[in-house]
Coordinates of C-alpha atoms and ligand atoms in Angstrom, one line a residue:
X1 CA 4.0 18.4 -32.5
X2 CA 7.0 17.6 -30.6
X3 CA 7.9 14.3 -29.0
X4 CA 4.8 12.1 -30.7
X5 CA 2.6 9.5 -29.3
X6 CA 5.5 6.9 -29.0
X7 CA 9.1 7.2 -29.0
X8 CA 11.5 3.9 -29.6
X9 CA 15.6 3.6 -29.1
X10 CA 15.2 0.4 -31.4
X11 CA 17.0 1.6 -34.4
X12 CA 20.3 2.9 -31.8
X13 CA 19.9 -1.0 -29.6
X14 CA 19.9 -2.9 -32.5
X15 CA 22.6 -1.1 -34.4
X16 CA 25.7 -3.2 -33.7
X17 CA 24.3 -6.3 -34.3
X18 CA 22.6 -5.8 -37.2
X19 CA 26.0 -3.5 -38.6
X20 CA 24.1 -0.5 -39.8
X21 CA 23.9 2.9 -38.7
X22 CA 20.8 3.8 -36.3
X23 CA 19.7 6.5 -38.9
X24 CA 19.6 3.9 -41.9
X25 CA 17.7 1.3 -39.5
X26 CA 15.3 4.1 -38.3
X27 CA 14.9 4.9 -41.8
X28 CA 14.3 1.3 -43.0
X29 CA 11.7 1.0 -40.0
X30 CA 10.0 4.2 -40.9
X31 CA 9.0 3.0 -44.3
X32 CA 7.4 0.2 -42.6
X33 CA 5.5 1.8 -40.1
X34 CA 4.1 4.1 -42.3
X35 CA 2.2 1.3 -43.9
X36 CA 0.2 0.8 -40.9
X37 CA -3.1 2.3 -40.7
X38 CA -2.5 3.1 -36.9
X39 CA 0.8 5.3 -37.9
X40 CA 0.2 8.9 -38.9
X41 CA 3.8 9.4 -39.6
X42 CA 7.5 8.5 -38.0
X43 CA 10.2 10.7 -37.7
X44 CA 13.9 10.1 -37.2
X45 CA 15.1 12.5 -34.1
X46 CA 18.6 13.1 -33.1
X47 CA 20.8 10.1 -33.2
X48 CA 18.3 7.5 -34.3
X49 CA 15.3 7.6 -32.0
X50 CA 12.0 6.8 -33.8
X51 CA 8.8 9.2 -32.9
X52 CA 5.4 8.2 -34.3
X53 CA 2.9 9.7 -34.3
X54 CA -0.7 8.4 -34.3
X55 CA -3.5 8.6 -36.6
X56 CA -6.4 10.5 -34.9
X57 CA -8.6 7.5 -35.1
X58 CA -6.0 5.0 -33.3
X59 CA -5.9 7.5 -30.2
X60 CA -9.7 6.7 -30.0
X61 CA -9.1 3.2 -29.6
X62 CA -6.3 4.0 -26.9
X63 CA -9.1 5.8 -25.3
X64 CA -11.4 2.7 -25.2
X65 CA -8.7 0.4 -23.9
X66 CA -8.0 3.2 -21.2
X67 CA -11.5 3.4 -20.5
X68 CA -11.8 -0.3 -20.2
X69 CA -8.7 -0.5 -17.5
X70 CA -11.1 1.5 -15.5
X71 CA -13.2 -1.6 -14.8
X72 CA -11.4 -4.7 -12.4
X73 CA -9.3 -6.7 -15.6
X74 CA -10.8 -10.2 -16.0
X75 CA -9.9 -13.0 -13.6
X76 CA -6.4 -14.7 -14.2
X77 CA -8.5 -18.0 -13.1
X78 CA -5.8 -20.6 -13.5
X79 CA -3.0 -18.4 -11.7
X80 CA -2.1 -19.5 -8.1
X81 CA -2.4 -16.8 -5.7
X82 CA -0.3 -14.0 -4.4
X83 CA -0.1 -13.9 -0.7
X84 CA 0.3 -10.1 0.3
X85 CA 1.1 -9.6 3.9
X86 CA 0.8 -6.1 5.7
X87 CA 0.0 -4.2 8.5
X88 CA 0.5 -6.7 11.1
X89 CA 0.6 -4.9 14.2
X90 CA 2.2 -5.8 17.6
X91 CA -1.2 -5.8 20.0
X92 CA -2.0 -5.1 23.6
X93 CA -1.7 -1.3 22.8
X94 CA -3.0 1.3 20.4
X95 CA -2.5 1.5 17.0
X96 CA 1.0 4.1 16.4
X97 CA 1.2 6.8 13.4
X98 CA 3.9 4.9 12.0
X99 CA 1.6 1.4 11.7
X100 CA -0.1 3.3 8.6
X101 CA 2.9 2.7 6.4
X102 CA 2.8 -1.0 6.1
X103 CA -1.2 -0.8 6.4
X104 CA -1.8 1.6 3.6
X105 CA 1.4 0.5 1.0
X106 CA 0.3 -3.2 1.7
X107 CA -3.5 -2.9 0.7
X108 CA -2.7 -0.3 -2.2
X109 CA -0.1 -3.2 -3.4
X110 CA -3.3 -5.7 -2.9
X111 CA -5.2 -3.6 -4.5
X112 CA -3.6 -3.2 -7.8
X113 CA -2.8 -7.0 -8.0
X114 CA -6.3 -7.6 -7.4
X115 CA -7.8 -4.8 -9.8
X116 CA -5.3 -6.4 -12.4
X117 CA -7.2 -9.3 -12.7
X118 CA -4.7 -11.4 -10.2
X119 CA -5.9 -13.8 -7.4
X120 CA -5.0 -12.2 -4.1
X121 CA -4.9 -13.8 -0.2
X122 CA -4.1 -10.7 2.6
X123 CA -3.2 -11.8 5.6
X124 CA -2.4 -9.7 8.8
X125 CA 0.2 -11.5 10.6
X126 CA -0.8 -9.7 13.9
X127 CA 1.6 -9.8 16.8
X128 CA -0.4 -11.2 19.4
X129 CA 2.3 -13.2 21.3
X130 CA 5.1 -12.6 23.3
X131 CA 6.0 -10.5 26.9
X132 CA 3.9 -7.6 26.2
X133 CA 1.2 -9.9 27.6
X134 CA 3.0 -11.0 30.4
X135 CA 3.7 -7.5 31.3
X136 CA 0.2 -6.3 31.2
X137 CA -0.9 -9.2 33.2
X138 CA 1.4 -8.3 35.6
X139 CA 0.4 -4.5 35.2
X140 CA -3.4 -5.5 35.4
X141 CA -3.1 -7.5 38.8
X142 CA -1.0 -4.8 40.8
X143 CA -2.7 -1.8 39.2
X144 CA -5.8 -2.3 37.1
X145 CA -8.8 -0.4 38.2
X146 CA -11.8 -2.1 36.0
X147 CA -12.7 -5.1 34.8
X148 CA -10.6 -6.0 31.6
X149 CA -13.8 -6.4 29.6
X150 CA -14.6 -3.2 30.2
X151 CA -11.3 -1.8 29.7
X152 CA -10.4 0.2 26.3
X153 CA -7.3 0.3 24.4
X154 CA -6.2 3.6 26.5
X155 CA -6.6 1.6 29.5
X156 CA -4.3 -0.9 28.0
X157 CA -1.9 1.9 27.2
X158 CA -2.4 3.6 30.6
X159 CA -1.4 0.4 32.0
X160 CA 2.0 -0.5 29.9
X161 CA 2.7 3.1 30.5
X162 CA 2.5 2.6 34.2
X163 CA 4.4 -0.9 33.8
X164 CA 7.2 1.0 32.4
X165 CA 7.6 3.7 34.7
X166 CA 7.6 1.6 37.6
X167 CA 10.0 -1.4 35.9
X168 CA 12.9 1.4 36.1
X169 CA 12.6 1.7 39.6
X170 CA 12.0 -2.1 40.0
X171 CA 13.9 -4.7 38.0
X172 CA 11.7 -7.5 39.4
X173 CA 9.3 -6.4 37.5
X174 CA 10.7 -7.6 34.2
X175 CA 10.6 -11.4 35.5
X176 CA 7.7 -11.2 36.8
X177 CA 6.4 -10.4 33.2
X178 CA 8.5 -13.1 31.8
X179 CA 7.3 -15.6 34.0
X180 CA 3.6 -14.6 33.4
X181 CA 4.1 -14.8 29.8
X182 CA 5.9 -18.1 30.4
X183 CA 2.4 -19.3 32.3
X184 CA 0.7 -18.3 29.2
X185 CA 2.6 -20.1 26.7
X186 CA 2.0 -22.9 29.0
X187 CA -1.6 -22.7 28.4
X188 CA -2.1 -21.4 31.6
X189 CA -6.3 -21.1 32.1
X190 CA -6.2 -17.7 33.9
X191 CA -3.9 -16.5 31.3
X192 CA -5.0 -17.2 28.9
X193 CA -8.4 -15.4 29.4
X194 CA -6.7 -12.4 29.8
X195 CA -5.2 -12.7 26.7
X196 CA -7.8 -13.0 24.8
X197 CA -9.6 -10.7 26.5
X198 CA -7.1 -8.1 25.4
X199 CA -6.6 -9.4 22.1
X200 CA -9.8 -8.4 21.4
X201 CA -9.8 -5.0 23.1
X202 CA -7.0 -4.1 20.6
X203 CA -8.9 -6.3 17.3
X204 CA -12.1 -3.9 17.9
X205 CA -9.9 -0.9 18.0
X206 CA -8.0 -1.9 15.5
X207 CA -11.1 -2.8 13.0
X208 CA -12.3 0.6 13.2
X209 CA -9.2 2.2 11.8
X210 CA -9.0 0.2 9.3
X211 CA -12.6 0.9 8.4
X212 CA -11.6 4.2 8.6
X213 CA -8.8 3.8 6.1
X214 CA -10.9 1.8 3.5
X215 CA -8.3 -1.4 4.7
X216 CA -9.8 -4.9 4.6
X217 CA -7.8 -7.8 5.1
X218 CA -8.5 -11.2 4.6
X219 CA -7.2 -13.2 7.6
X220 CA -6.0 -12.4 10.7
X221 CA -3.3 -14.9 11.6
X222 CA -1.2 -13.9 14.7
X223 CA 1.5 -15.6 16.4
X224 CA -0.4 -17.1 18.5
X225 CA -2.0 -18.9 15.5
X226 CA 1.3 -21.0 14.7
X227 CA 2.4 -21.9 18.2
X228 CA 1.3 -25.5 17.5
X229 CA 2.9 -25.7 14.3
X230 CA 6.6 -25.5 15.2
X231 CA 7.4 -28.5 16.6
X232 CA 7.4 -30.5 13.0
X233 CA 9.3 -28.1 11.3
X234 CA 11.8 -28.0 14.3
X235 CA 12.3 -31.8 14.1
X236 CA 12.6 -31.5 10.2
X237 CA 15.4 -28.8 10.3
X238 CA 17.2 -31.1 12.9
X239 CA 16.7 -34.5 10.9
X240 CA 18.3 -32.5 7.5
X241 CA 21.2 -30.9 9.4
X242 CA 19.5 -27.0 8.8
X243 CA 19.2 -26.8 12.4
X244 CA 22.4 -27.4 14.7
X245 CA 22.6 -27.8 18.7
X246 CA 24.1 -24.2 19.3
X247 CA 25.2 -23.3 23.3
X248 CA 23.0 -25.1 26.1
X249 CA 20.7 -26.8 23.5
X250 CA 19.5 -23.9 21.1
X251 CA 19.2 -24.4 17.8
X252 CA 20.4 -22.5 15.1
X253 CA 20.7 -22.0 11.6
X254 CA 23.9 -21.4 10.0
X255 CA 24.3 -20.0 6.7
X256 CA 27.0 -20.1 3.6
X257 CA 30.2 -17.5 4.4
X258 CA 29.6 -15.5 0.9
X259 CA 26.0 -15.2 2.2
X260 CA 27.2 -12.6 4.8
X261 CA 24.7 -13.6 7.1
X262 CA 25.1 -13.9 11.1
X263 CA 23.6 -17.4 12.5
X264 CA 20.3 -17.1 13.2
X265 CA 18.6 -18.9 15.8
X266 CA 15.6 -20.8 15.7
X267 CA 15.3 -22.5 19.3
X268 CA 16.0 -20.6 22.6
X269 CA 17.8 -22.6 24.7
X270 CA 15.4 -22.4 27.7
X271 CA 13.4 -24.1 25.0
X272 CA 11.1 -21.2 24.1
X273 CA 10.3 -21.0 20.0
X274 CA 11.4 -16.9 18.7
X275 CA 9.8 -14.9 15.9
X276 CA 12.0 -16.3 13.5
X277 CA 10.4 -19.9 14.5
X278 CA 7.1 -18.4 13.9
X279 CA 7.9 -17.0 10.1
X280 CA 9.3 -20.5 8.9
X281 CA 5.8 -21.9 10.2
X282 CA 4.3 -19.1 8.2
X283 CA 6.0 -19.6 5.0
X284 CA 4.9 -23.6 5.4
X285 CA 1.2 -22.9 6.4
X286 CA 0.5 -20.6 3.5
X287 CA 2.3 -23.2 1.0
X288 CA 0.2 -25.6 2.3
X289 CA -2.9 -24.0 2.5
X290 CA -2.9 -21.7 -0.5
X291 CA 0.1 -23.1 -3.0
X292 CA 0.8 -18.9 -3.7
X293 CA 2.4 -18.2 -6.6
X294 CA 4.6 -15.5 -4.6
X295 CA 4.3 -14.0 -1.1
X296 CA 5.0 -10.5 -0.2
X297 CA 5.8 -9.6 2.8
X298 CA 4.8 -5.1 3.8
X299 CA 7.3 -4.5 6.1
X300 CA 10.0 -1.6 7.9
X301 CA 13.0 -2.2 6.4
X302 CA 14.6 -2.7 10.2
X303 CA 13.3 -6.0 9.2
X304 CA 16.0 -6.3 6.1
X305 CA 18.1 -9.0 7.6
X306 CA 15.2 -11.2 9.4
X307 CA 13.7 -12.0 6.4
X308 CA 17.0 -12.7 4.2
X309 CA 17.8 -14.9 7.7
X310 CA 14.0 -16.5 6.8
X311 CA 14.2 -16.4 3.4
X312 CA 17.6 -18.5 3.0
X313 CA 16.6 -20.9 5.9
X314 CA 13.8 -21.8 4.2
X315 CA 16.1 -22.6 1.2
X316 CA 18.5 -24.5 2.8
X317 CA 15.1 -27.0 4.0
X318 CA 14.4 -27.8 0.3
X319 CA 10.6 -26.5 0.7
X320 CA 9.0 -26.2 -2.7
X321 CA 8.7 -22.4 -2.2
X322 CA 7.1 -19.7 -3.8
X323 CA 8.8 -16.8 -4.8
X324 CA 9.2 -14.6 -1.7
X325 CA 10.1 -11.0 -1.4
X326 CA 10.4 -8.4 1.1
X327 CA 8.5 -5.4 0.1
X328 CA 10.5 -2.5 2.2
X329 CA 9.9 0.8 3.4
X330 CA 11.7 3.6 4.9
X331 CA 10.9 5.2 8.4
X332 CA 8.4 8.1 8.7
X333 CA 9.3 11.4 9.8
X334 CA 7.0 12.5 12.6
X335 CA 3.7 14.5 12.1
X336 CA 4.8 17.3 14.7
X337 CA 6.5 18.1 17.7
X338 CA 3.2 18.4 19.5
X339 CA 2.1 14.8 18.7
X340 CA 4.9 13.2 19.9
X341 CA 5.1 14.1 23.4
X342 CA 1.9 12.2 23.7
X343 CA 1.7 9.8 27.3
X344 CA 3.5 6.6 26.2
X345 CA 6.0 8.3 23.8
X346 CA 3.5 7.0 20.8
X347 CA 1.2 8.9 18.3
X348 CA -2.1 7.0 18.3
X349 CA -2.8 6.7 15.2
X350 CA -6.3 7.6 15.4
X351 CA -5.4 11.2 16.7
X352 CA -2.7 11.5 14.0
X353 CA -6.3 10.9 11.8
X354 CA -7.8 13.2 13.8
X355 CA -5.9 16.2 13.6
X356 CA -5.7 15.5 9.8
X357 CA -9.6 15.5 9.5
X358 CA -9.7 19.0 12.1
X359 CA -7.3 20.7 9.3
X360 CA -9.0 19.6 6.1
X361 CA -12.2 20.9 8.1
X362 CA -10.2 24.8 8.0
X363 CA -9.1 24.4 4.6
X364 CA -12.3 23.3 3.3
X365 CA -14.0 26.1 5.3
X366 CA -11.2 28.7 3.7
X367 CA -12.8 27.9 0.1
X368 CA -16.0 28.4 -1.4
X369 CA -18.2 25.3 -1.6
X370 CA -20.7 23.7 -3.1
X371 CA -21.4 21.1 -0.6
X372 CA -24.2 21.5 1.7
X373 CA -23.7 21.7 5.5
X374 CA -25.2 18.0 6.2
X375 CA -22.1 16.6 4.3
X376 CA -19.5 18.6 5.1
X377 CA -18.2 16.2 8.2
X378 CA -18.2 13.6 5.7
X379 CA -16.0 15.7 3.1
X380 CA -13.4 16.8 5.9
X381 CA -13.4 13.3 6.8
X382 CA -12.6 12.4 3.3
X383 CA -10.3 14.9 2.7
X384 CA -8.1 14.8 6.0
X385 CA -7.9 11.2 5.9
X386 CA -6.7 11.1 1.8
X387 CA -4.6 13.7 2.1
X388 CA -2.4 11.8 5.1
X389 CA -2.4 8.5 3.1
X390 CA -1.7 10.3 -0.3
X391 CA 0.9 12.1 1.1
X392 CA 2.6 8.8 2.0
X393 CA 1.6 7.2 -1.1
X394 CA 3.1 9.5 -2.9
X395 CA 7.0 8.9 -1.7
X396 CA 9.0 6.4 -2.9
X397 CA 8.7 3.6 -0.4
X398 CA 12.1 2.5 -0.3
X399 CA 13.6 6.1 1.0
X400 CA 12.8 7.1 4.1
X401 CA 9.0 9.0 4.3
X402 CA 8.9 12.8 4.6
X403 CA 6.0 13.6 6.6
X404 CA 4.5 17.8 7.1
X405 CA 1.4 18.9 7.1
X406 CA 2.1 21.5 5.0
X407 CA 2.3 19.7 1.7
X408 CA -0.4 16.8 2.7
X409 CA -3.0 19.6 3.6
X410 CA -3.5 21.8 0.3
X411 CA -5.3 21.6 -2.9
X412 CA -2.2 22.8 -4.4
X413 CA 0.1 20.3 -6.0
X414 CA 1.2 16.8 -5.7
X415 CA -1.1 16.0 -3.0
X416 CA -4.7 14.3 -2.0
X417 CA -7.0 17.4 -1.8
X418 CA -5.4 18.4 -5.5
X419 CA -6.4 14.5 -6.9
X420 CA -10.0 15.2 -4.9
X421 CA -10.7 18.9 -6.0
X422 CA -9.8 17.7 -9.8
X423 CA -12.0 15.0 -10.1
X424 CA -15.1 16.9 -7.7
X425 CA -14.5 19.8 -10.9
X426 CA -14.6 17.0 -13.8
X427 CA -18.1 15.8 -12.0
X428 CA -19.1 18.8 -12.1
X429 CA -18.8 20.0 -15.9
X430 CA -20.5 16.4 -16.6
X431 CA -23.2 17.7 -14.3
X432 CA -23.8 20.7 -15.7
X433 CA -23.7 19.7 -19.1
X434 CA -25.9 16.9 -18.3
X435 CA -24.5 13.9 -19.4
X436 CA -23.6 10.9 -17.7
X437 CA -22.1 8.5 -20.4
X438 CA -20.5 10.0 -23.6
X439 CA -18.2 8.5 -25.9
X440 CA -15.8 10.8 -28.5
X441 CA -16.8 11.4 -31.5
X442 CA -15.7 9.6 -34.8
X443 CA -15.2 12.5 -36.8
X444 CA -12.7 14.4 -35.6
X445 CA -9.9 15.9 -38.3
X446 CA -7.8 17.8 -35.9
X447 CA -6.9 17.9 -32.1
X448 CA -6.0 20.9 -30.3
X449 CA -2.8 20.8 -28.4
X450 CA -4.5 20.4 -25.3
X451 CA -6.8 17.6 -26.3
X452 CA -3.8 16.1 -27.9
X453 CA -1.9 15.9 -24.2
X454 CA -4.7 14.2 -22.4
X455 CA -5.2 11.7 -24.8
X456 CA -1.6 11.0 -24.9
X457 CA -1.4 10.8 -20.8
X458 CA -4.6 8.7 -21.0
X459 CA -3.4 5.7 -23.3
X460 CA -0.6 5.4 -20.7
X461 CA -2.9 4.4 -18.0
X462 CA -2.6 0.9 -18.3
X463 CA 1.2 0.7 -18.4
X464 CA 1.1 2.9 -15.2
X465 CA -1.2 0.7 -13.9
X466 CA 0.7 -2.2 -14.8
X467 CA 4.3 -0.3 -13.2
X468 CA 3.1 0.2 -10.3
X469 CA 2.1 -3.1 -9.4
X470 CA 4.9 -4.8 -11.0
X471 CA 7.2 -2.9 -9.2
X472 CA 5.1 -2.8 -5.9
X473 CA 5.3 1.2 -6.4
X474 CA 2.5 3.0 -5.5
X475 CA 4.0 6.5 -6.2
X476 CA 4.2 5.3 -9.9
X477 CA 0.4 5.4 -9.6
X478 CA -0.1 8.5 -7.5
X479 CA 2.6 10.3 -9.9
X480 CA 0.5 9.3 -12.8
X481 CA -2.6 11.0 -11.8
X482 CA -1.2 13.9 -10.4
X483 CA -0.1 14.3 -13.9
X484 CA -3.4 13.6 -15.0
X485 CA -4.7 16.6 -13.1
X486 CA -2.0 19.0 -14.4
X487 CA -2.9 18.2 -18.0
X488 CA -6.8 18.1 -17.4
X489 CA -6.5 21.4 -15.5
X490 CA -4.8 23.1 -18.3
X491 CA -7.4 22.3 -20.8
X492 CA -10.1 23.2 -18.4
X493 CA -8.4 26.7 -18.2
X494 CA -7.2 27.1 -22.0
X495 CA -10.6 25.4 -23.8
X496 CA -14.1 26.4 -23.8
X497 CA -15.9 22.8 -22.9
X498 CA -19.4 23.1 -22.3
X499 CA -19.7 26.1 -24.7
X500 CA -17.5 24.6 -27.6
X501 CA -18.9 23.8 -30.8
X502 CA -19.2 20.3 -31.9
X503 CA -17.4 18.0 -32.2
X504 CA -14.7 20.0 -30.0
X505 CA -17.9 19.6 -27.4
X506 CA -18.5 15.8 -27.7
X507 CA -14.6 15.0 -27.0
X508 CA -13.7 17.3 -24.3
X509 CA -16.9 16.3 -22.4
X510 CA -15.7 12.4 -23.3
X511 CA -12.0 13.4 -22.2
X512 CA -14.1 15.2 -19.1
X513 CA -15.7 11.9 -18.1
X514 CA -12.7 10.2 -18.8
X515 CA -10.2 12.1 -17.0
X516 CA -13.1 11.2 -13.7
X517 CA -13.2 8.0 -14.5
X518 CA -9.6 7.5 -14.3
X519 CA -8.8 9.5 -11.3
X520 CA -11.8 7.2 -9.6
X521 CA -10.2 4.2 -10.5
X522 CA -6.4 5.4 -9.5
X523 CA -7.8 7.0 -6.1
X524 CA -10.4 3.2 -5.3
X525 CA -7.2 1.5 -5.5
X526 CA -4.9 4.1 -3.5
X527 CA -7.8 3.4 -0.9
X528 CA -8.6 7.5 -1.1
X529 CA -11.9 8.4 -1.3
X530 CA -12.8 11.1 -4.0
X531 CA -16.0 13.7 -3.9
X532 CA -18.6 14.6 -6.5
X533 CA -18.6 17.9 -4.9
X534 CA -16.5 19.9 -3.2
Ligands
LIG601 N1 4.6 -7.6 14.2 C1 5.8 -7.3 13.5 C2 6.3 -5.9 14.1 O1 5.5 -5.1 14.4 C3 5.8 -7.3 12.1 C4 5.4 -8.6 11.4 C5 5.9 -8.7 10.0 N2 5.6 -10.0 9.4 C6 6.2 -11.1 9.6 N3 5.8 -12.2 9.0 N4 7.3 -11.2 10.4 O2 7.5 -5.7 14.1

């Protein structure tokens, strides 16, 4: 039994200070562990790690407390919250591929604070403000066709595209969309009808992706939603100093020379308030209204130095501030050549969806199936749309993302349809053997190896659950269950289950229903949807 149920470096960390050798401390700590009625036995290996191994019965208990972690953890009730921000597109035209990064990694992050027990606020800081509006306007007037209420988010898109095409022949153009969105800001009644008009175009749109992607957020805040709430902070920055009359009457904040940060600027000097503006107003509407604990913030890592600009400004004004952190992640490689010589230069992400639902339809139809022909849309839906976000999921979020079809769409290793097929097969030895809730038995004397390898994977679901929340990760969660199917697989193909005799019977069906349990849990939060059948 190599390796053991826990392994500790104790004995070697503690060495110098306590001036013995690792191998007399391990040996010292091994006489005490074996009193416990938990410890099997402890081993000395190689220079003075520790491996213990467990009694059988105190692997049944890690069972229960991994069972248990399957269930949302009780309510940290006297916490404050944590504020997680994500998605938060730029509106006024479709939905790209690469918006699914910060929607997906955002929720899953939400999700794991929130199945953890902690009290969570998501907030969409949708960019709803600024000349994309003017320019549309502007678009609209000389070239719309319909009426924008009965315009769709492709007429939005056929319009910016025709906005574009026609600016590089016609500088004008560009002022003209200035000024408009200048009119706006000005509260300009014509305006702002359109505006909202096609803020809500792109919010319906918008909705139905996310529905698609099993994404819910709290509150939609946009820009637009803070451009009262400037003017107070503005005057507060100037009155401390934090602020300082740049060229022609901008403001700007300057910042410490070991800081390595450029000045940023705060005012425009034609008076008009910037993005940066916007995210100090942020910051001080969410203290105010929700006293978070921390804030995280789901966003490209183009971003880096706007939020350490934001973040230190906000430092330099004394606020009483929660702890605020930049969650990162790389840039996504694009789906394929074919998708992005789309009109407009974007993917829609809804036909990135698309053509991931159209190929889990051939790869489902390339297997045998159990499902019947009524809900075998709904499966390819299932399937296409977890195997794009898993395969997303599944990178670490801080390196840039590698995106092929090729390993998303297969039931073959690290990858959505693999998670789905493994926990459609554990459903489906519960179902034949008819049982629906089983717990192991007491009285088992000996595990097989196999047995012995799940259990061991399974008492680490909390901890991974625990990782990858702590750390924002959610490959730590994704890599945990892929491991999950790799061991449960290998039992299902070394071990008789239904057939074997009691107890073996009793525990691998509990391990069965365990192993389903956990890869329900670990797929809810990843927002993947998993099958009974497949
Ligand atoms: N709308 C921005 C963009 O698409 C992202 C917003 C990030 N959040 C923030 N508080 N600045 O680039």
């Amino acid at each position: 039994m190599s390796h053991g149920d826990l392994t500790t470096n104790v004995a070697m960390q503690v060495s110098k200070k306590v001036g013995k050798s690792p191998i007399d401390i391990a040996k010292e700590l091994i006489n005490e562990l074996e009193a416990s009625e938990d410890i099997e036995s402890a081993e000395i290996a190689g220079p003075g790690f520790i491996n213990i191994n467990l009694t059988i019965a105190a692997r049944l208990k890690l069972l229960l407390r991994a069972q248990d972690v399957c269930s949302p953890q009780k309510e940290r009730s006297k916490e404050a919250p944590i504020v997680v921000e994500y998605s938060s597109p730029n509106i006024a035209k479709p939905l790209g591929v690469h918006h699914i990064l910060s929607t997906v990694i955002g929720q899953v992050i939400a999700n794991l604070y929130r199945h953890l027990g902690y009290k969570v606020i998501t907030v969409n800081h949708i960019g709803d403000w600024g000349t994309q509006f003017g320019k549309l306007a502007v678009a609209d007037k000389k070239w719309g066709e319909k009426d924008m209420k009965d315009c769709g988010v492709e007429d939005l898109l056929a319009l910016y595209v025709r906005f574009h095409d026609e600016s590089e022949k016609d500088a004008g153009l560009e002022d003209e969309a200035r000024a408009a969105f200048k009119s706006l800001e000005q509260g300009d009644k014509e305006m702002r009808e359109f505006w909202k008009k096609v803020v809500d175009i792109s919010m319906r749109e918008i909705k139905e992706t996310y529905k698609r992607l099993n994404v819910s957020i709290d509150h939609d805040h946009g820009e637009s939603f803070y451009e009262d709430k400037m003017l107070s902070l503005l005057d507060e920055g100037r009155k401390s100093g934090v602020f300082k009359e740049g060229e022609k009457g901008a403001l700007i904040a300057e910042f410490p020379e070991e800081s390595n940060l450029p000045p940023a600027i705060v005012l425009k000097a034609d008076g008009s308030t910037i993005y940066h503006t916007r995210d100090l107003a942020v910051i001080k509407y969410r203290m105010g209204e929700w006293h978070p604990k921390s804030s995280l913030y789901v966003v490209d890592i183009s971003q880096k130095l706007h939020f350490e600009q934001l973040f230190a400004m906000a430092k330099q004004l004394k606020w009483d501030l929660p702890e605020l952190e930049h969650v990162i992640f790389g840039h996504m490689s694009l789906p394929d050549a074919k998708m992005s010589t789309r009109k407009g230069n974007i993917i829609r992400l809804e036909d990135a969806l698309d053509e991931a639902v159209n190929r889990a339809d051939k790869l489902i139809a390339e297997r045998e199936t159990i499902v019947p022909e009524e809900d075998k849309e709904e499966l390819s839906e299932m399937v296409g749309i977890g195997a794009f976000v898993y395969t997303i999921l599944s990178q670490n979020r801080k390196s840039n993302i590698v995106f092929t079809w090729d390993k998303a769409m297969t039931f073959e290793g690290n990858s959505g349809p693999y998670v789905q097929y493994t926990h459609a097969r554990a459903k489906s030895v519960l179902e034949k053997a008819e049982v629906d809730q089983i717990d192991p038995p007491s009285d088992i004397e000996s595990l097989e190896n196999h047995e012995l390898m799940l259990m061991r994977h399974m008492a680490k679901f909390p901890a991974a659950l625990e990782q990858a929340r702590k750390d924002a990760m959610p490959h730590k969660l994704t890599q945990y269950l892929y491991e999950l199917c790799q061991i449960y697989n290998s039992m299902y193909n070394a071990l008789p289950i239904i057939k074997a005799d009691e107890p073996q019977k009793t525990l691998r069906l509990a391990l069965t229903k365990l192993t389903a349990d956990i890869l329900k849990t670990g797929a809810d939060i990843l927002t993947i949807r998993v099958p009974d059948r497949m």
